[in-house]
Amino acid sequence: MSRIVVCGGSVLGLATAMMLAADGHAVTVLEADSEGVPAEGPGTWETWRRRGVAQFRQPHSLLSRFRLVCDEELPGLTDRLRAAGCLPVDYVRHAPPSIADRGPRPGDERLMAVTGRRPVVESVVAAAAVEHRGVEVRRGVRVAGLRLGAEVVPGVPHLTGVRTVDGAEFPADLVVDAMGRRSPSARWLSAAGAPNPPVAEGDRGFVYYTRYFTAPQRPERRGPPLQPMGSVSLLTIDSDNDTWSVTVFGLSDDAPLKSLRDPDVFTRVASLNPRIAPFLDGKPISDVVAMAGIMDRHRRFAVDGRPVATGFAAVGDAWACTNPSAGRGLAVGLLHAQTLRHLVRDHLDDPATFALEWDYRTERDVAPFVHDQFEADAVRVAEMDAVRRGEPPLPADSPTARLAAAARSDPEAFRGLLEIFLCTALPAEVFARPGMADLLEKADVAARPHRAAGPEDRARLLATLAP
């Protein structure tokens, strides 16, 4: 039996701990926030304050990959989420009306999701982790740095645990960084003599304005959750216990958007899209909450075939993070944790092989979802900026853009696009399917129905933003 320390006790850290403990490892989770976890269920929305998670009350989606990994690796967790009021979501049911063939297909069940607000979801996962054999969760414990042991690769630091701010030490055969996008692990590794991990990052410049609503009857969805509208985008996310969120987001340096903090202005702007208007008829259960400064970032912990350190693995946002409009963070993070579980089974007793194989499997199996989102973010930023300057945006011509165009009328393309969006298949897998190349070749990416874009749209937006 090996000892594993997981730094970070949010959804991903706790789920990682349960997966590893299920294989017989003794796993200790160290969480800096000291506040205890309320009883699982909708009451956590009002009562739980997670000061270490800036986006705790921002919208979250548990995409289909999240449910699939739960069902494979954490049996019973989906049922607990449902019992706490989390909502089953059938994305196939909302196919565009332009698709004539609306019959079911084999595999549609893989696209089902169960989703909810972050505090509710995390309370369920936290309760399951406390009950899980082999998992010890310590809250109010802040990690300050790393313990080092004898090198297993010459010149490469080897981690043997962590030390906390009060001087306590936690020995471990593996240190898992699940501390999210603000993780200080790169600084710790540097202090231990490791080279800086290669980083690709950029502030895509998005700012988000969100409000939550509730009603006895959930509004009927009349379009995809994410709907671009000129220099802003609108996002509606179903949540638990008859709640949902509406988000308007644009470029962070677009000064007029600051008016969206006013609930009346927020409602006027979101109402510009008739498909969104029904989502505004519920009872508001929050103010308009703003969030900005979200980075797209991807780090690698191997350089030129040598690991940055051994005895270490960063998972989820601590490894790579994307802007939250696509809601991929938890789904991709849980896929990453599943990848870690399989690798620990194979190579934990060989730290040098483990470190390089972790980099390889991460880049092969998980990173394509991140790179796909980077590309989508860059395209959307260019569109928003063009509209803001009064210029028509150039249509994006990429395989994903062509797939989106084909998905307006073809049921197989629609499902392929869903699989990429819901993280149940890699883009390369979808593009390689029989007949897909011909479908993409014929797709008209210049046709952009139901997307308002152009100078006139910008003028209307500015008029609506005015007090």
XYZ file of C-alpha atoms in Angstrom:
467
model
C 0.000 0.000 0.000
C 1.363 3.423 -1.014
C 0.859 6.776 0.662
C -0.494 9.578 -1.541
C -1.056 13.209 -0.609
C -3.603 15.221 -2.608
C -3.198 18.988 -2.216
C -6.610 20.578 -2.687
C -9.972 19.349 -1.455
C -12.406 20.574 -4.065
C -14.437 18.372 -6.425
C -11.449 17.176 -8.425
C -9.110 16.626 -5.478
C -11.701 14.618 -3.567
C -12.685 12.554 -6.601
C -9.018 11.819 -7.342
C -8.517 10.722 -3.747
C -11.480 8.327 -3.897
C -10.274 6.765 -7.151
C -6.786 6.163 -5.761
C -8.041 4.903 -2.412
C -10.302 2.404 -4.185
C -7.092 0.733 -5.435
C -5.829 0.298 -1.876
C -3.679 3.398 -1.425
C -3.786 5.471 1.758
C -4.760 8.954 0.556
C -4.628 12.155 2.607
C -6.364 15.242 1.228
C -5.064 18.590 2.502
C -7.480 21.486 2.014
C -6.551 25.030 3.007
C -10.115 26.240 3.636
C -11.051 25.442 7.210
C -14.826 25.711 6.976
C -16.609 22.400 7.325
C -18.919 20.997 4.659
C -22.679 21.495 5.152
C -25.042 18.579 4.643
C -25.232 17.636 0.970
C -28.117 19.213 -0.892
C -29.519 22.555 -2.073
C -28.992 24.276 1.301
C -25.274 24.498 0.615
C -25.945 27.283 -1.895
C -26.925 29.654 0.905
C -24.677 28.422 3.703
C -21.300 27.347 2.321
C -18.514 29.855 1.780
C -15.432 28.511 -0.034
C -13.031 31.430 0.158
C -10.313 29.501 -1.647
C -12.459 28.944 -4.761
C -13.081 32.243 -6.541
C -15.563 30.697 -8.979
C -17.547 28.801 -6.315
C -20.780 30.619 -7.214
C -20.072 30.989 -10.888
C -21.802 28.689 -13.404
C -20.545 25.128 -13.736
C -21.536 22.329 -16.067
C -21.026 18.662 -15.373
C -20.692 17.576 -18.982
C -21.328 14.009 -20.070
C -17.707 12.939 -19.608
C -18.013 13.786 -15.911
C -20.942 11.378 -15.524
C -19.240 8.677 -17.587
C -16.110 8.771 -15.428
C -18.195 8.798 -12.256
C -20.101 5.734 -13.396
C -16.889 3.933 -14.346
C -14.667 4.900 -11.434
C -16.931 6.126 -8.613
C -20.064 3.981 -8.749
C -22.996 5.435 -6.867
C -21.850 9.061 -7.075
C -24.240 9.909 -9.925
C -27.113 8.540 -7.848
C -26.062 10.727 -4.931
C -25.977 13.780 -7.190
C -29.490 12.961 -8.410
C -30.686 12.514 -4.823
C -29.343 16.005 -3.994
C -31.448 17.468 -6.788
C -28.952 17.543 -9.642
C -30.600 17.561 -13.054
C -30.388 14.941 -15.816
C -29.708 16.656 -19.152
C -30.443 15.098 -22.550
C -28.485 17.155 -25.067
C -29.618 15.088 -28.055
C -33.211 16.143 -27.435
C -32.286 19.725 -28.286
C -31.116 19.041 -31.834
C -31.661 21.961 -34.223
C -35.127 21.952 -35.821
C -33.399 21.897 -39.223
C -32.383 18.258 -38.592
C -35.134 16.148 -40.159
C -34.041 12.744 -38.861
C -34.620 12.994 -35.109
C -34.620 9.278 -34.324
C -32.357 7.851 -31.606
C -28.925 6.443 -32.378
C -26.839 3.783 -30.606
C -24.610 5.567 -28.112
C -26.987 8.447 -27.399
C -27.065 7.341 -23.771
C -23.378 8.301 -23.464
C -24.335 11.916 -24.088
C -26.616 12.124 -21.054
C -25.327 14.345 -18.246
C -26.275 15.141 -14.645
C -25.500 18.701 -13.583
C -25.862 21.149 -10.701
C -24.483 24.241 -9.020
C -20.935 23.971 -7.727
C -21.733 24.160 -3.963
C -24.339 21.400 -4.283
C -22.081 19.169 -6.375
C -19.082 19.683 -4.108
C -21.097 18.928 -0.966
C -22.103 15.558 -2.463
C -18.534 14.694 -3.458
C -17.209 15.827 -0.064
C -19.685 13.639 1.814
C -18.774 10.646 -0.352
C -15.042 11.220 0.233
C -15.427 11.356 4.021
C -17.200 7.993 3.920
C -14.711 6.420 1.502
C -12.358 3.831 2.940
C -8.718 4.873 2.658
C -9.413 8.636 2.316
C -8.565 11.099 5.095
C -9.660 14.700 4.518
C -7.947 17.390 6.599
C -9.434 20.871 6.276
C -7.686 24.031 7.410
C -4.268 22.626 6.488
C -2.220 24.902 4.249
C 0.721 23.384 2.355
C 3.865 25.539 2.327
C 6.302 23.449 0.282
C 7.713 20.069 -0.636
C 9.731 17.335 1.062
C 12.638 16.060 -1.009
C 14.380 12.714 -1.052
C 17.173 11.000 -2.948
C 17.048 11.659 -6.691
C 15.874 8.790 -8.881
C 16.835 10.699 -12.040
C 20.173 12.530 -11.753
C 19.639 16.263 -11.442
C 15.849 15.953 -11.066
C 14.221 16.692 -7.668
C 12.309 13.760 -6.203
C 9.328 14.570 -3.980
C 8.663 12.512 -0.882
C 5.760 14.488 0.534
C 4.808 18.006 1.622
C 5.247 20.273 4.616
C 2.646 22.676 5.946
C 2.841 26.253 7.192
C 2.852 25.051 10.803
C 5.835 22.790 10.178
C 4.027 19.451 9.948
C 5.200 16.967 7.329
C 3.161 14.465 5.342
C 5.346 11.761 3.748
C 4.087 10.390 0.438
C 5.047 8.179 -2.476
C 3.174 10.602 -4.747
C 2.156 14.244 -4.353
C -0.903 15.212 -6.404
C -1.515 18.896 -7.113
C -5.278 19.482 -7.348
C -5.152 23.119 -6.234
C -6.667 24.567 -9.373
C -5.685 27.390 -11.669
C -4.046 29.367 -8.837
C -1.830 26.508 -7.728
C 1.543 27.594 -6.264
C 3.188 24.274 -7.154
C 5.391 25.783 -9.883
C 6.915 28.063 -7.262
C 7.434 25.142 -4.894
C 9.103 23.097 -7.603
C 11.369 25.998 -8.494
C 12.387 26.357 -4.838
C 13.235 22.645 -4.899
C 15.617 23.186 -7.812
C 13.316 22.093 -10.645
C 13.284 23.949 -13.974
C 10.196 26.017 -14.708
C 7.515 23.959 -16.465
C 6.952 25.109 -20.061
C 3.804 27.248 -20.096
C 1.538 28.347 -22.919
C -0.952 30.900 -21.692
C -2.936 33.931 -22.623
C -5.635 36.091 -21.093
C -8.424 35.780 -23.627
C -9.917 38.908 -22.079
C -13.383 37.624 -21.254
C -15.517 39.114 -18.483
C -18.599 37.269 -17.225
C -21.805 38.619 -15.688
C -24.090 35.948 -14.219
C -27.410 35.759 -12.412
C -29.196 32.705 -11.010
C -32.942 32.083 -11.170
C -35.519 29.587 -9.942
C -39.117 28.660 -10.768
C -41.406 25.668 -10.235
C -41.380 25.114 -13.992
C -38.032 25.207 -15.779
C -38.121 27.150 -19.084
C -38.075 25.079 -22.256
C -34.749 25.371 -24.027
C -35.025 26.769 -27.555
C -31.437 26.659 -28.688
C -27.930 25.666 -27.623
C -26.705 26.736 -24.177
C -24.046 29.037 -25.679
C -25.315 31.643 -28.139
C -22.982 34.266 -29.656
C -24.607 37.649 -30.259
C -22.253 40.130 -31.834
C -19.759 41.472 -29.325
C -21.235 39.474 -26.428
C -22.261 35.866 -25.882
C -25.169 34.514 -23.877
C -24.934 31.340 -21.830
C -27.738 29.479 -20.060
C -26.896 26.545 -17.805
C -29.426 24.243 -16.158
C -28.686 23.488 -12.504
C -30.065 21.544 -9.574
C -33.383 21.882 -7.738
C -35.261 23.970 -10.311
C -32.487 26.538 -10.715
C -30.500 27.791 -13.675
C -28.078 30.579 -14.549
C -27.942 33.199 -17.271
C -24.560 34.678 -18.215
C -23.635 37.543 -20.520
C -19.947 37.723 -21.359
C -17.753 39.845 -23.578
C -14.272 41.314 -23.730
C -12.876 42.535 -20.433
C -11.700 45.854 -21.907
C -15.163 46.590 -23.335
C -15.988 49.366 -20.876
C -19.736 49.713 -21.629
C -20.284 46.138 -20.437
C -19.679 47.246 -16.837
C -23.310 48.416 -16.869
C -24.299 44.752 -16.797
C -23.772 44.776 -13.024
C -27.127 46.592 -12.861
C -29.846 43.896 -12.784
C -32.183 45.938 -15.001
C -29.489 46.461 -17.635
C -28.535 42.785 -17.433
C -32.152 41.781 -18.058
C -32.523 44.174 -20.998
C -29.376 42.916 -22.693
C -30.137 39.233 -22.205
C -33.682 39.840 -23.472
C -32.310 40.951 -26.840
C -32.123 37.263 -27.687
C -35.684 35.869 -27.779
C -34.366 32.380 -27.077
C -32.919 33.577 -23.783
C -35.849 35.740 -22.685
C -37.838 32.868 -21.068
C -34.886 32.147 -18.761
C -35.302 35.626 -17.282
C -38.892 35.055 -16.163
C -37.933 33.097 -13.055
C -37.324 34.470 -9.584
C -33.777 35.832 -9.193
C -31.857 34.138 -6.364
C -28.618 36.098 -6.720
C -27.308 39.478 -7.676
C -25.423 39.897 -10.929
C -22.038 38.357 -10.150
C -18.991 39.391 -12.218
C -15.822 37.417 -12.931
C -12.791 38.308 -15.042
C -9.087 37.533 -15.339
C -9.552 33.942 -16.499
C -6.458 32.602 -18.224
C -6.158 29.921 -20.856
C -3.055 28.072 -19.661
C -1.341 24.790 -20.404
C 1.707 23.554 -18.473
C 3.931 20.553 -19.111
C 6.029 18.942 -16.423
C 8.610 17.385 -18.715
C 11.275 19.212 -20.744
C 13.192 17.568 -23.605
C 12.374 14.088 -22.420
C 13.261 14.769 -18.773
C 10.705 15.243 -16.004
C 10.662 18.515 -14.102
C 10.333 16.458 -10.923
C 9.499 12.909 -9.908
C 6.956 11.849 -7.304
C 4.589 14.578 -8.517
C 1.475 14.893 -10.701
C -0.645 17.988 -11.417
C -4.256 17.282 -12.366
C -7.065 19.354 -13.831
C -6.758 23.132 -13.688
C -3.419 22.863 -11.878
C -2.128 21.425 -15.160
C -4.254 23.286 -17.735
C -7.266 25.577 -17.571
C -9.545 27.187 -20.118
C -12.146 29.912 -20.067
C -15.309 28.656 -18.353
C -17.890 29.436 -21.042
C -17.663 25.880 -22.413
C -17.952 24.372 -18.932
C -15.206 21.833 -19.585
C -13.173 22.225 -16.402
C -14.719 19.534 -14.213
C -15.272 17.070 -17.060
C -11.719 17.341 -18.386
C -10.373 17.353 -14.836
C -12.159 14.130 -13.946
C -10.930 12.507 -17.170
C -7.420 13.573 -16.143
C -7.927 12.024 -12.693
C -9.077 8.789 -14.303
C -5.926 8.799 -16.422
C -3.888 9.269 -13.238
C -5.571 6.316 -11.538
C -4.687 4.013 -14.428
C -1.095 5.236 -14.500
C -0.657 4.798 -10.741
C -1.733 1.187 -11.181
C 0.935 0.682 -13.832
C 3.983 2.675 -12.726
C 3.820 4.148 -9.211
C 6.758 1.964 -8.143
C 8.938 3.447 -10.924
C 8.959 7.243 -10.417
C 11.077 8.033 -13.474
C 8.845 6.087 -15.857
C 5.759 7.406 -14.082
C 6.744 11.053 -14.634
C 7.405 10.693 -18.365
C 4.404 8.456 -18.960
C 2.201 10.931 -17.104
C 3.279 13.694 -19.458
C 2.761 11.422 -22.482
C -0.711 10.186 -21.525
C -1.827 13.645 -20.501
C -0.830 15.122 -23.842
C -2.284 12.212 -25.812
C -5.596 11.694 -24.030
C -6.539 14.955 -22.329
C -4.690 17.909 -23.874
C -6.603 17.826 -27.203
C -9.724 19.038 -25.379
C -7.736 21.958 -23.989
C -6.183 22.892 -27.325
C -9.596 22.719 -28.996
C -10.932 25.228 -26.469
C -7.907 27.511 -26.928
C -8.692 27.643 -30.638
C -12.378 28.327 -30.050
C -11.545 31.122 -27.590
C -9.169 32.819 -30.033
C -11.813 32.731 -32.765
C -14.499 34.171 -30.515
C -12.249 36.966 -29.247
C -11.498 37.944 -32.864
C -15.216 37.949 -33.674
C -16.118 40.102 -30.686
C -13.344 42.550 -31.412
C -14.320 42.865 -35.073
C -17.942 43.625 -34.189
C -16.835 46.160 -31.589
C -14.765 47.955 -34.265
C -17.685 47.956 -36.684
C -16.201 45.337 -38.986
C -17.855 42.089 -40.110
C -15.970 39.147 -38.619
C -14.321 36.706 -40.954
C -15.873 33.231 -40.816
C -13.626 30.729 -39.111
C -12.614 27.843 -41.373
C -11.394 24.968 -39.238
C -12.522 21.344 -38.946
C -14.523 22.238 -35.842
C -16.168 25.211 -37.576
C -17.067 23.001 -40.533
C -18.458 20.361 -38.198
C -20.618 23.023 -36.522
C -21.899 24.106 -39.929
C -22.718 20.522 -40.929
C -24.403 19.927 -37.565
C -27.192 22.327 -38.504
C -28.736 19.679 -40.746
C -26.917 16.354 -40.369
C -27.684 14.147 -37.331
C -24.278 12.436 -37.348
C -22.419 15.751 -37.502
C -24.640 17.081 -34.723
C -23.781 14.133 -32.494
C -20.110 14.448 -33.350
C -20.158 18.104 -32.354
C -21.917 17.183 -29.121
C -19.304 14.531 -28.367
C -16.512 17.101 -28.701
C -18.404 19.700 -26.663
C -19.327 17.166 -23.967
C -15.776 15.741 -23.934
C -16.866 12.175 -24.723
C -14.698 11.970 -27.855
C -11.549 13.706 -29.046
C -11.897 15.956 -32.099
C -9.528 13.718 -34.091
C -11.749 10.699 -33.374
C -14.824 12.460 -34.715
C -13.091 13.840 -37.811
C -11.722 10.382 -38.706
C -15.113 8.665 -38.843
C -16.313 7.215 -42.171
C -18.021 9.821 -44.325
C -17.064 12.725 -42.064
C -14.436 14.137 -44.438
C -17.002 14.481 -47.230
C -19.479 16.048 -44.848
C -16.963 18.638 -43.703
C -15.879 19.380 -47.265
C -19.438 20.312 -48.217
C -20.151 22.353 -45.089
C -20.835 26.057 -45.610
C -18.974 27.827 -42.822
C -19.924 31.246 -44.205
C -23.602 30.663 -43.420
C -24.201 31.723 -39.829
C -27.928 31.439 -39.068
C -29.244 32.598 -35.712
C -26.043 34.528 -34.994
C -26.398 38.288 -34.764
C -23.176 40.009 -35.764
C -22.278 43.330 -37.303
C -22.132 47.071 -36.695
C -25.926 47.416 -36.390
C -25.991 44.796 -33.658
C -23.281 46.642 -31.759
C -25.233 49.895 -31.909
C -28.301 48.174 -30.505
C -26.249 46.636 -27.727
C -24.767 50.013 -26.726
C -28.229 51.587 -26.681
C -29.487 48.796 -24.442
C -26.508 49.141 -22.087
C -27.169 52.839 -21.557
C -28.774 53.766 -18.179
